[in-house]
Short mmCIF file of C-alpha atoms and ligand atoms in Angstrom, two decimals:
data_model
loop_
_atom_site.label_atom_id
_atom_site.label_comp_id
_atom_site.label_asym_id
_atom_site.label_seq_id
_atom_site.Cartn_x
_atom_site.Cartn_y
_atom_site.Cartn_z
CA UNK F 14 0.00 0.00 0.00
CA UNK F 15 1.46 3.38 -0.90
CA UNK F 16 1.52 6.13 1.68
CA UNK F 17 -0.01 9.53 0.94
CA UNK F 18 2.02 12.70 1.37
CA UNK F 19 -0.58 14.02 3.86
CA UNK F 20 0.08 10.98 6.07
CA UNK F 21 3.82 11.67 6.00
CA UNK F 22 3.42 15.41 6.65
CA UNK F 23 1.24 14.85 9.69
CA UNK F 24 3.39 11.96 10.96
CA UNK F 25 6.56 14.07 10.56
CA UNK F 26 5.05 16.85 12.66
CA UNK F 27 3.42 14.63 15.29
CA UNK F 28 6.61 12.63 15.94
CA UNK F 29 9.08 15.55 15.90
CA UNK F 30 10.70 15.05 12.49
CA UNK F 31 9.71 18.13 10.45
CA UNK F 32 7.76 21.25 11.46
CA UNK F 33 6.50 24.17 9.35
CA UNK F 34 8.93 27.05 9.91
CA UNK F 35 7.84 30.07 12.03
CA UNK F 36 4.54 28.27 12.62
CA UNK F 37 3.44 30.38 15.61
CA UNK F 38 3.41 33.38 13.23
CA UNK F 39 1.45 31.52 10.57
CA UNK F 40 4.54 30.04 8.91
CA UNK F 41 6.70 31.07 5.97
CA UNK F 42 5.68 29.31 2.81
CA UNK F 43 7.96 26.47 1.74
CA UNK F 44 10.27 26.75 4.75
CA UNK F 45 10.59 23.85 7.18
CA UNK F 46 12.44 23.15 10.41
CA UNK F 47 13.84 19.76 11.34
CA UNK F 48 12.70 18.78 14.84
CA UNK F 49 14.62 16.69 17.40
CA UNK F 50 14.25 13.42 15.47
CA UNK F 51 14.42 15.03 12.02
CA UNK F 52 17.77 16.62 12.72
CA UNK F 53 19.14 13.22 13.81
CA UNK F 54 17.77 11.55 10.69
CA UNK F 55 19.04 14.22 8.30
CA UNK F 56 22.45 14.29 10.04
CA UNK F 57 22.63 10.51 9.66
CA UNK F 58 21.85 10.81 5.93
CA UNK F 59 24.64 13.39 5.58
CA UNK F 60 27.02 11.29 7.70
CA UNK F 61 26.36 8.20 5.56
CA UNK F 62 27.01 10.26 2.41
CA UNK F 63 30.24 11.76 3.80
CA UNK F 64 31.45 8.34 4.93
CA UNK F 65 30.89 6.77 1.50
CA UNK F 66 32.12 9.75 -0.53
CA UNK F 67 35.05 11.06 1.56
CA UNK F 68 36.04 8.90 4.52
CA UNK F 69 36.13 5.59 2.69
CA UNK F 70 38.05 6.85 -0.35
CA UNK F 71 41.60 8.07 -0.88
CA UNK F 72 40.71 10.04 -3.99
CA UNK F 73 38.05 12.42 -2.60
CA UNK F 74 38.57 15.26 -0.12
CA UNK F 75 36.05 17.48 1.65
CA UNK F 76 35.28 21.20 1.58
CA UNK F 77 33.02 23.72 3.29
CA UNK F 78 32.87 26.85 1.15
CA UNK F 79 31.00 30.06 1.77
CA UNK F 80 27.34 30.57 0.88
CA UNK F 81 27.73 34.21 -0.10
CA UNK F 82 29.38 34.52 -3.49
CA UNK F 83 30.44 37.51 -5.61
CA UNK F 84 28.39 38.26 -8.72
CA UNK F 85 31.18 37.41 -11.15
CA UNK F 86 31.05 33.73 -10.10
CA UNK F 87 27.49 33.46 -11.41
CA UNK F 88 28.38 35.36 -14.54
CA UNK F 89 31.21 32.90 -15.19
CA UNK F 90 29.02 29.88 -14.42
CA UNK F 91 26.32 31.08 -16.81
CA UNK F 92 23.64 31.23 -14.11
CA UNK F 93 22.97 34.97 -14.47
CA UNK F 94 22.20 34.46 -18.15
CA UNK F 95 20.41 31.15 -18.12
CA UNK F 96 19.41 29.87 -14.68
CA UNK F 97 15.73 30.55 -15.11
CA UNK F 98 12.38 28.89 -15.22
CA UNK F 99 9.45 29.96 -17.45
CA UNK F 100 6.96 31.89 -15.28
CA UNK F 101 3.30 32.52 -16.09
CA UNK F 102 1.03 34.71 -13.96
CA UNK F 103 -2.74 34.64 -13.64
CA UNK F 104 -4.40 37.86 -14.88
CA UNK F 105 -6.99 37.69 -12.07
CA UNK F 106 -5.62 36.06 -8.89
CA UNK F 107 -1.98 36.83 -9.76
CA UNK F 108 -0.84 33.40 -8.67
CA UNK F 109 2.37 32.34 -10.38
CA UNK F 110 3.16 28.99 -11.97
CA UNK F 111 5.94 27.27 -13.89
CA UNK F 112 4.79 26.97 -17.50
CA UNK F 113 6.72 23.70 -18.02
CA UNK F 114 5.03 22.11 -14.99
CA UNK F 115 1.55 23.12 -16.24
CA UNK F 116 2.34 21.72 -19.69
CA UNK F 117 3.61 18.45 -18.19
CA UNK F 118 0.46 18.13 -16.03
CA UNK F 119 -1.81 18.81 -19.04
CA UNK F 120 0.03 16.25 -21.11
CA UNK F 121 -0.38 13.66 -18.36
CA UNK F 122 -4.16 14.18 -18.11
CA UNK F 123 -6.22 11.08 -18.94
CA UNK F 124 -7.47 11.13 -22.51
CA UNK F 125 -4.80 13.55 -23.67
CA UNK F 126 -3.27 12.48 -26.95
CA UNK F 127 0.52 12.40 -26.67
CA UNK F 128 0.99 13.38 -30.34
CA UNK F 129 -1.05 16.58 -29.88
CA UNK F 130 1.29 19.29 -28.54
CA UNK F 131 -0.12 21.50 -25.80
CA UNK F 132 0.28 25.25 -25.99
CA UNK F 133 0.44 27.29 -22.78
CA UNK F 134 -2.22 29.59 -24.34
CA UNK F 135 -4.69 26.68 -24.05
CA UNK F 136 -4.18 26.39 -20.30
CA UNK F 137 -6.15 28.44 -17.75
CA UNK F 138 -5.15 29.33 -14.21
CA UNK F 139 -5.44 26.12 -12.13
CA UNK F 140 -6.61 28.17 -9.11
CA UNK F 141 -9.33 30.46 -10.58
CA UNK F 142 -9.67 29.56 -14.26
CA UNK F 143 -8.70 33.03 -15.62
CA UNK F 144 -6.18 33.63 -18.44
CA UNK F 145 -2.47 33.22 -17.88
CA UNK F 146 0.23 35.62 -19.10
CA UNK F 147 2.84 34.76 -21.74
CA UNK F 148 5.77 32.84 -20.19
CA UNK F 149 8.68 35.02 -19.05
CA UNK F 150 12.10 33.88 -17.91
CA UNK F 151 12.44 34.20 -14.13
CA UNK F 152 15.97 34.00 -12.69
CA UNK F 153 16.24 31.68 -9.71
CA UNK F 154 19.32 33.17 -8.05
CA UNK F 155 18.82 34.96 -4.74
CA UNK F 156 20.48 38.33 -4.62
CA UNK F 157 21.52 40.12 -1.47
CA UNK F 158 23.53 43.18 -0.46
CA UNK F 159 26.63 43.28 1.69
CA UNK F 160 27.90 46.28 3.63
CA UNK F 161 26.62 48.59 6.34
CA UNK F 162 26.80 51.92 4.49
CA UNK F 163 23.72 52.91 2.50
CA UNK F 164 24.62 53.46 -1.15
CA UNK F 165 27.92 51.61 -0.83
CA UNK F 166 26.62 48.12 -0.83
CA UNK F 167 28.07 45.26 -2.84
CA UNK F 168 25.82 42.82 -4.60
CA UNK F 169 26.37 39.22 -3.63
CA UNK F 170 24.43 36.04 -4.25
CA UNK F 171 23.37 33.22 -1.98
CA UNK F 172 24.78 30.24 -3.85
CA UNK F 173 22.30 28.50 -6.14
CA UNK F 174 24.33 25.27 -6.02
CA UNK F 175 27.20 24.14 -3.81
CA UNK F 176 29.45 22.97 -6.66
CA UNK F 177 30.60 26.48 -7.63
CA UNK F 178 32.52 26.74 -4.33
CA UNK F 179 34.29 23.53 -5.31
CA UNK F 180 35.46 24.91 -8.69
CA UNK F 181 36.70 28.08 -6.98
CA UNK F 182 38.86 25.93 -4.68
CA UNK F 183 40.19 23.52 -7.32
CA UNK F 184 43.60 25.23 -7.42
CA UNK F 185 43.84 25.64 -3.63
CA UNK F 186 43.08 21.95 -3.19
CA UNK F 187 45.60 20.78 -5.82
CA UNK F 188 48.30 22.96 -4.27
CA UNK F 189 47.62 22.34 -0.57
CA UNK F 190 46.78 18.63 -0.74
CA UNK F 191 49.19 17.62 -3.56
CA UNK F 192 46.24 16.05 -5.33
CA UNK F 193 46.76 14.35 -8.67
CA UNK F 194 44.05 13.55 -11.21
CA UNK F 195 41.72 11.78 -10.96
CA UNK F 196 40.40 13.15 -7.67
CA UNK F 197 37.22 14.62 -6.25
CA UNK F 198 36.08 17.37 -3.88
CA UNK F 199 32.90 16.84 -1.90
CA UNK F 200 30.76 19.33 -0.03
CA UNK F 201 27.50 19.36 1.91
CA UNK F 202 25.74 22.66 2.39
CA UNK F 203 22.80 24.95 1.84
CA UNK F 204 21.76 26.25 -1.55
CA UNK F 205 19.09 28.83 -2.36
CA UNK F 206 16.79 29.14 -5.36
CA UNK F 207 13.88 31.46 -5.84
CA UNK F 208 11.66 28.62 -7.09
CA UNK F 209 8.46 29.98 -8.71
CA UNK F 210 6.32 27.32 -7.12
CA UNK F 211 7.27 25.27 -4.11
CA UNK F 212 5.32 22.18 -3.30
CA UNK F 213 5.34 18.63 -2.05
CA UNK F 214 6.67 19.36 1.43
CA UNK F 215 10.48 19.40 1.59
CA UNK F 216 10.86 18.11 -1.97
CA UNK F 217 10.95 21.58 -3.53
CA UNK F 218 11.84 24.49 -1.27
CA UNK F 219 13.72 27.76 -1.73
CA UNK F 220 16.33 26.95 0.91
CA UNK F 221 17.67 23.40 0.78
CA UNK F 222 20.77 21.35 1.35
CA UNK F 223 22.85 19.65 -1.31
CA UNK F 224 25.48 16.90 -1.11
CA UNK F 225 27.67 17.39 -4.15
CA UNK F 226 30.93 15.91 -5.36
CA UNK F 227 32.97 17.01 -8.38
CA UNK F 228 35.42 14.48 -9.78
CA UNK F 229 38.22 15.99 -11.89
CA UNK F 230 39.48 13.71 -14.64
CA UNK F 231 41.58 13.52 -17.76
CA UNK F 232 39.05 13.90 -20.64
CA UNK F 233 40.10 10.45 -21.92
CA UNK F 234 38.80 8.87 -18.71
CA UNK F 235 35.55 10.82 -18.41
CA UNK F 236 33.26 8.08 -19.77
CA UNK F 237 34.58 5.31 -17.52
CA UNK F 238 34.39 7.50 -14.40
CA UNK F 239 30.86 8.53 -15.35
CA UNK F 240 29.85 4.85 -15.22
CA UNK F 241 31.79 4.38 -11.98
CA UNK F 242 29.92 7.22 -10.24
CA UNK F 243 26.56 6.12 -11.57
CA UNK F 244 27.12 2.74 -9.99
CA UNK F 245 28.36 4.24 -6.70
CA UNK F 246 25.40 6.53 -6.25
CA UNK F 247 22.83 3.85 -7.11
CA UNK F 248 24.49 1.41 -4.68
CA UNK F 249 24.45 4.01 -1.90
CA UNK F 250 20.65 4.26 -2.01
CA UNK F 251 20.35 0.47 -2.25
CA UNK F 252 22.68 -0.10 0.70
CA UNK F 253 20.65 2.28 2.83
CA UNK F 254 17.53 0.27 2.15
CA UNK F 255 15.56 2.19 -0.49
CA UNK F 256 13.20 -0.33 -2.11
CA UNK F 257 14.44 -1.13 -5.58
CA UNK F 258 10.95 -0.93 -7.10
CA UNK F 259 10.72 2.70 -5.94
CA UNK F 260 13.76 4.08 -7.77
CA UNK F 261 14.84 4.21 -11.38
CA UNK F 262 17.32 5.83 -13.76
CA UNK F 263 16.30 8.49 -16.25
CA UNK F 264 18.61 9.93 -18.87
CA UNK F 265 18.09 13.59 -19.75
CA UNK F 266 16.95 14.21 -23.31
CA UNK F 267 19.28 16.36 -25.39
CA UNK F 268 17.00 19.43 -25.28
CA UNK F 269 16.71 19.13 -21.49
CA UNK F 270 20.43 19.13 -20.72
CA UNK F 271 22.44 22.25 -19.93
CA UNK F 272 24.16 23.25 -23.20
CA UNK F 273 27.60 22.26 -21.85
CA UNK F 274 26.53 18.89 -20.39
CA UNK F 275 27.84 15.88 -22.27
CA UNK F 276 25.57 13.42 -20.50
CA UNK F 277 23.16 13.60 -17.55
CA UNK F 278 21.22 10.94 -15.65
CA UNK F 279 18.85 11.28 -12.71
CA UNK F 280 18.01 8.82 -9.98
CA UNK F 281 14.26 9.22 -9.59
CA UNK F 282 11.94 8.15 -6.78
CA UNK F 283 8.33 7.01 -7.13
CA UNK F 284 6.77 9.87 -5.20
CA UNK F 285 3.75 9.65 -2.89
CA UNK F 286 2.03 12.44 -4.85
CA UNK F 287 2.19 10.46 -8.10
CA UNK F 288 4.84 10.18 -10.78
CA UNK F 289 8.60 10.10 -10.44
CA UNK F 290 10.74 12.91 -8.98
CA UNK F 291 14.46 13.64 -9.20
CA UNK F 292 16.39 12.67 -6.09
CA UNK F 293 19.92 12.89 -7.46
CA UNK F 294 21.84 13.58 -10.64
CA UNK F 295 25.07 12.36 -12.22
CA UNK F 296 26.40 14.76 -14.83
CA UNK F 297 29.31 14.81 -17.22
CA UNK F 298 30.00 18.57 -17.33
CA UNK F 299 32.95 18.43 -19.73
CA UNK F 300 35.49 21.25 -19.29
CA UNK F 301 32.83 23.98 -19.00
CA UNK F 302 33.28 24.94 -15.36
CA UNK F 303 37.06 25.23 -15.12
CA UNK F 304 37.34 26.84 -18.58
CA UNK F 305 34.81 29.51 -17.66
CA UNK F 306 36.38 30.23 -14.28
CA UNK F 307 39.83 30.36 -15.93
CA UNK F 308 38.51 32.91 -18.39
CA UNK F 309 36.68 35.12 -15.87
CA UNK F 310 39.26 34.95 -13.04
CA UNK F 311 42.23 35.13 -15.42
CA UNK F 312 43.85 32.31 -13.43
CA UNK F 313 45.17 29.26 -15.21
CA UNK F 314 43.08 26.34 -13.99
CA UNK F 315 44.60 23.83 -16.36
CA UNK F 316 46.38 20.75 -15.08
CA UNK F 317 49.74 19.33 -16.11
CA UNK F 318 50.12 15.57 -16.04
CA UNK F 319 53.64 15.04 -14.63
CA UNK F 320 54.04 11.67 -16.30
CA UNK F 321 52.94 12.45 -19.85
CA UNK F 322 53.61 16.19 -19.82
CA UNK F 323 50.05 16.78 -21.20
CA UNK F 324 48.40 20.02 -20.15
CA UNK F 325 44.61 20.27 -20.25
CA UNK F 326 41.54 21.63 -18.49
CA UNK F 327 40.20 18.75 -16.37
CA UNK F 328 36.75 17.42 -17.21
CA UNK F 329 34.23 17.05 -14.40
CA UNK F 330 31.93 14.21 -13.42
CA UNK F 331 29.46 15.57 -10.90
CA UNK F 332 27.34 13.65 -8.43
CA UNK F 333 24.60 15.81 -6.98
CA UNK F 334 22.21 14.66 -4.24
CA UNK F 335 19.68 16.62 -2.21
CA UNK F 336 19.92 16.08 1.57
CA UNK F 337 16.29 17.14 2.10
CA UNK F 338 14.91 15.13 -0.81
CA UNK F 339 16.89 12.05 0.26
CA UNK F 340 15.72 12.45 3.88
CA UNK F 341 12.08 12.75 2.75
CA UNK F 342 12.36 9.73 0.48
CA UNK F 343 14.02 7.60 3.17
CA UNK F 344 11.16 8.57 5.49
CA UNK F 345 8.46 7.75 2.92
CA UNK F 346 10.17 4.51 1.92
CA UNK F 347 10.53 3.33 5.52
CA UNK F 348 6.98 4.20 6.62
CA UNK F 349 5.00 1.01 7.12
CA UNK F 350 1.55 0.49 8.58
CA UNK F 351 1.06 -3.03 9.90
CA UNK F 352 -1.71 -5.00 11.53
CA UNK F 353 -1.23 -4.82 15.25
CA UNK F 354 1.86 -6.77 16.36
CA UNK F 355 1.34 -6.41 20.08
CA UNK F 356 -1.57 -6.80 22.43
CA UNK F 357 -4.00 -9.72 22.51
CA UNK F 358 -7.74 -10.08 21.96
CA UNK F 359 -9.56 -6.96 23.12
CA UNK F 360 -6.36 -4.96 23.66
CA UNK F 361 -5.48 -5.21 19.93
CA UNK F 362 -5.69 -2.02 17.92
CA UNK F 363 -6.24 -1.57 14.21
CA UNK F 364 -2.82 -0.67 13.00
CA UNK F 365 0.66 0.23 14.11
CA UNK F 366 3.31 2.28 12.37
CA UNK F 367 6.76 0.76 12.00
CA UNK F 368 9.38 3.06 10.54
CA UNK F 369 11.74 0.55 8.92
CA UNK F 370 14.69 2.90 8.54
CA UNK F 371 18.12 1.45 7.92
CA UNK F 372 19.92 1.19 11.28
CA UNK F 373 22.54 3.74 10.22
CA UNK F 374 19.78 6.30 9.55
CA UNK F 375 17.57 5.67 12.58
CA UNK F 376 17.48 8.80 14.80
CA UNK F 377 17.56 6.77 18.03
CA UNK F 378 19.63 3.59 18.03
CA UNK F 379 18.49 2.16 21.37
CA UNK F 380 15.64 3.01 23.75
CA UNK F 381 16.14 2.30 27.44
CA UNK F 382 12.91 1.16 29.05
CA UNK F 383 12.72 0.33 32.79
CA UNK F 384 9.80 -2.00 33.41
CA UNK F 385 8.71 0.04 36.42
CA UNK F 386 9.32 3.51 37.80
CA UNK F 387 10.52 2.00 41.07
CA UNK F 388 13.76 3.53 42.32
CA UNK F 389 16.19 0.58 41.95
CA UNK F 390 15.04 -0.10 38.37
CA UNK F 391 15.14 3.59 37.42
CA UNK F 392 18.68 3.85 38.81
CA UNK F 393 19.88 0.76 36.96
CA UNK F 394 18.21 1.92 33.71
CA UNK F 395 20.00 5.29 33.94
CA UNK F 396 23.29 3.43 34.46
CA UNK F 397 22.59 1.25 31.42
CA UNK F 398 21.90 4.37 29.35
CA UNK F 399 25.05 6.13 30.57
CA UNK F 400 27.03 3.04 29.50
CA UNK F 401 25.87 3.63 25.90
CA UNK F 402 26.39 7.39 25.71
CA UNK F 403 29.85 7.06 24.20
CA UNK F 404 28.69 4.80 21.40
CA UNK F 405 25.16 5.60 20.25
CA UNK F 406 22.13 7.89 20.43
CA UNK F 407 19.69 6.66 23.06
CA UNK F 408 16.32 7.68 24.48
CA UNK F 409 15.05 6.99 27.99
CA UNK F 410 11.32 6.30 28.38
CA UNK F 411 9.60 5.17 31.56
CA UNK F 412 6.01 6.27 30.92
CA UNK F 413 3.13 3.96 29.99
CA UNK F 414 2.76 0.23 29.55
CA UNK F 415 5.75 -1.55 28.00
CA UNK F 416 3.78 -2.51 24.85
CA UNK F 417 2.88 1.13 24.30
CA UNK F 418 6.52 2.15 24.72
CA UNK F 419 7.63 -0.46 22.15
CA UNK F 420 5.08 0.96 19.71
CA UNK F 421 6.31 4.51 20.27
CA UNK F 422 9.86 3.40 19.44
CA UNK F 423 8.76 1.32 16.42
CA UNK F 424 7.00 4.42 15.10
CA UNK F 425 10.20 6.48 15.13
CA UNK F 426 12.32 3.65 13.74
CA UNK F 427 14.40 2.74 16.84
CA UNK F 428 16.07 -0.57 15.93
CA UNK F 429 16.56 -1.80 19.52
CA UNK F 430 14.58 -1.50 22.75
CA UNK F 431 16.49 -2.36 25.92
CA UNK F 432 14.20 -3.42 28.77
CA UNK F 433 15.43 -3.30 32.33
CA UNK F 434 13.28 -5.61 34.53
CA UNK F 435 13.35 -6.86 38.10
CA UNK F 436 15.54 -9.84 37.16
CA UNK F 437 18.08 -7.32 35.85
CA UNK F 438 18.81 -6.35 39.45
CA UNK F 439 19.88 -9.94 40.12
CA UNK F 440 21.38 -11.25 36.88
CA UNK F 441 22.82 -7.89 35.70
CA UNK F 442 21.29 -8.52 32.26
CA UNK F 443 18.72 -6.75 30.08
CA UNK F 444 16.35 -7.81 27.29
CA UNK F 445 17.05 -6.41 23.83
CA UNK F 446 14.12 -6.41 21.39
CA UNK F 447 14.62 -6.12 17.63
CA UNK F 448 12.26 -3.67 15.85
CA UNK F 449 11.75 -5.78 12.73
CA UNK F 450 11.83 -9.38 13.95
CA UNK F 451 10.57 -8.59 17.47
CA UNK F 452 12.98 -11.28 18.67
CA UNK F 453 14.38 -10.79 22.15
CA UNK F 454 17.89 -11.48 23.43
CA UNK F 455 19.02 -11.52 27.04
CA UNK F 456 22.32 -9.64 27.21
CA UNK F 457 24.73 -8.97 30.10
CA UNK F 458 24.79 -5.24 30.89
CA UNK F 459 28.59 -5.17 30.73
CA UNK F 460 28.43 -6.65 27.20
CA UNK F 461 25.58 -4.44 25.93
CA UNK F 462 27.73 -1.73 24.28
CA UNK F 463 29.72 -4.37 22.33
CA UNK F 464 26.52 -6.28 21.48
CA UNK F 465 25.00 -3.14 19.93
CA UNK F 466 28.27 -2.14 18.25
CA UNK F 467 28.21 -5.51 16.51
CA UNK F 468 24.66 -4.87 15.29
CA UNK F 469 25.64 -1.52 13.78
CA UNK F 470 28.72 -2.84 11.92
P1 ATP A 14 14.49 20.03 -10.37
O1 ATP A 14 14.49 19.64 -11.84
O2 ATP A 14 13.66 19.11 -9.52
O3 ATP A 14 14.22 21.48 -10.15
P2 ATP A 14 17.30 20.33 -10.63
O4 ATP A 14 17.58 19.48 -11.83
O5 ATP A 14 17.23 21.79 -10.80
O6 ATP A 14 16.00 19.79 -9.86
P3 ATP A 14 19.94 20.11 -9.61
O7 ATP A 14 20.29 21.48 -9.99
O8 ATP A 14 20.52 18.98 -10.41
O9 ATP A 14 18.36 19.95 -9.52
O10 ATP A 14 20.27 19.93 -8.04
C1 ATP A 14 20.82 18.73 -7.50
C2 ATP A 14 19.94 18.16 -6.42
O11 ATP A 14 19.58 19.17 -5.46
C3 ATP A 14 18.60 17.62 -6.92
O12 ATP A 14 18.74 16.30 -7.40
C4 ATP A 14 17.76 17.67 -5.67
O13 ATP A 14 17.98 16.54 -4.85
C5 ATP A 14 18.28 18.92 -4.96
N1 ATP A 14 17.38 20.07 -5.21
C6 ATP A 14 17.39 20.87 -6.29
N2 ATP A 14 16.45 21.84 -6.19
C7 ATP A 14 15.84 21.64 -4.99
C8 ATP A 14 14.78 22.30 -4.28
N3 ATP A 14 14.20 23.39 -4.79
N4 ATP A 14 14.41 21.83 -3.07
C9 ATP A 14 15.01 20.73 -2.53
N5 ATP A 14 16.01 20.06 -3.15
C10 ATP A 14 16.43 20.50 -4.37
#
């Protein structure tokens, strides 16, 4: 059974994953805040990405470049001239829409004949039915001003993508890290785009986080590294438990690709609102980026191969993932409603939610549950929790019946519940319950940290 987006939005708020931003003031459209469990989940997504892309490779290094960028960077990158979407505005309610999205939706309507092209002139405002304006190009970059003195302000831009900071530091990285081709630079950070329409929760927002890696190669090796990175990125989603039937590859058509892109593929997810949506992209960007920045900065960004003596502008294979989109898709993919698994006869309820997140992504790794609030059990349970503080994120919960507490933890994806009972006082052991199999192991308290470490290997 597929889960609706409304279910996920309300679940995410109710269980402390994602809240509407500035909600007590009515909210700010398309802005969201990650709550106590959401920040853990999103951090775990970013950690898993960093581990696979930087920590477990010798050929990729990390970077954290600034968000504010001078105007010339976006002139060199081509964004000032061509980073726009086609905007149409309603003549009556003045709501704005992306013309390409309206055309796509019209084309997908039942009964529409694929061979018959749709013209934007044939489409009325989806909100009030009035006429729409001619499409105009709307630039997505967010401009800001730096400086305290009125009239002496410098224009800067909030970066529209994190990769530009990587190109600007190509030379610094080669020189400081003695890097030789092929090598990559990876970065996680915020990007800003003045999207015309934002929708589908955290899937399309104006402020979002990207996880991007640029791999610099000899042009002769570009095709083989493109295949290598395609495989790596696909495997990353598979390893973290995304269901294979919910993702697919899509190659960009020639007229859809940026003019400099040699090849571009997206990893798409089967979205809860219908259709497939881009989660990540792998792009062969040729020598566009470093050539343009060489030209505009007047710095030589070419590379000399010490062995062959060849000098060339490196080509770039980019992997580009969205931290917010990935987090949302992991949440949707893991959300499972099951027939009641606990309780008997009359105490059974209709359904329970089990969030089947991969263990590495689960916000809480182990919940510590004393069977009673009685002093000796409470004390021992706190000691058990303190014994795990160095190794994993835990949560202490002593309120309500034990079955109810298991359900609360299943709902937020906690892989292990550690129950401290009266026997624990005698045998210095606890019961560990597995979220998915519901099997229980009796484990010595002094061996608990190693037992869990083994589970998270
Ligand atoms: P779309 O076609 O959906 O607008 P895009 O092709 O412009 O996306 P890229 O420029 O390739 O996206 O950005 C790389 C990644 O950053 C995307 O795959 C996505 O995960 C994320 N991303 C891009 N735009 C947004 C946004 N407005 N909100 C959240 N994540 C985004």
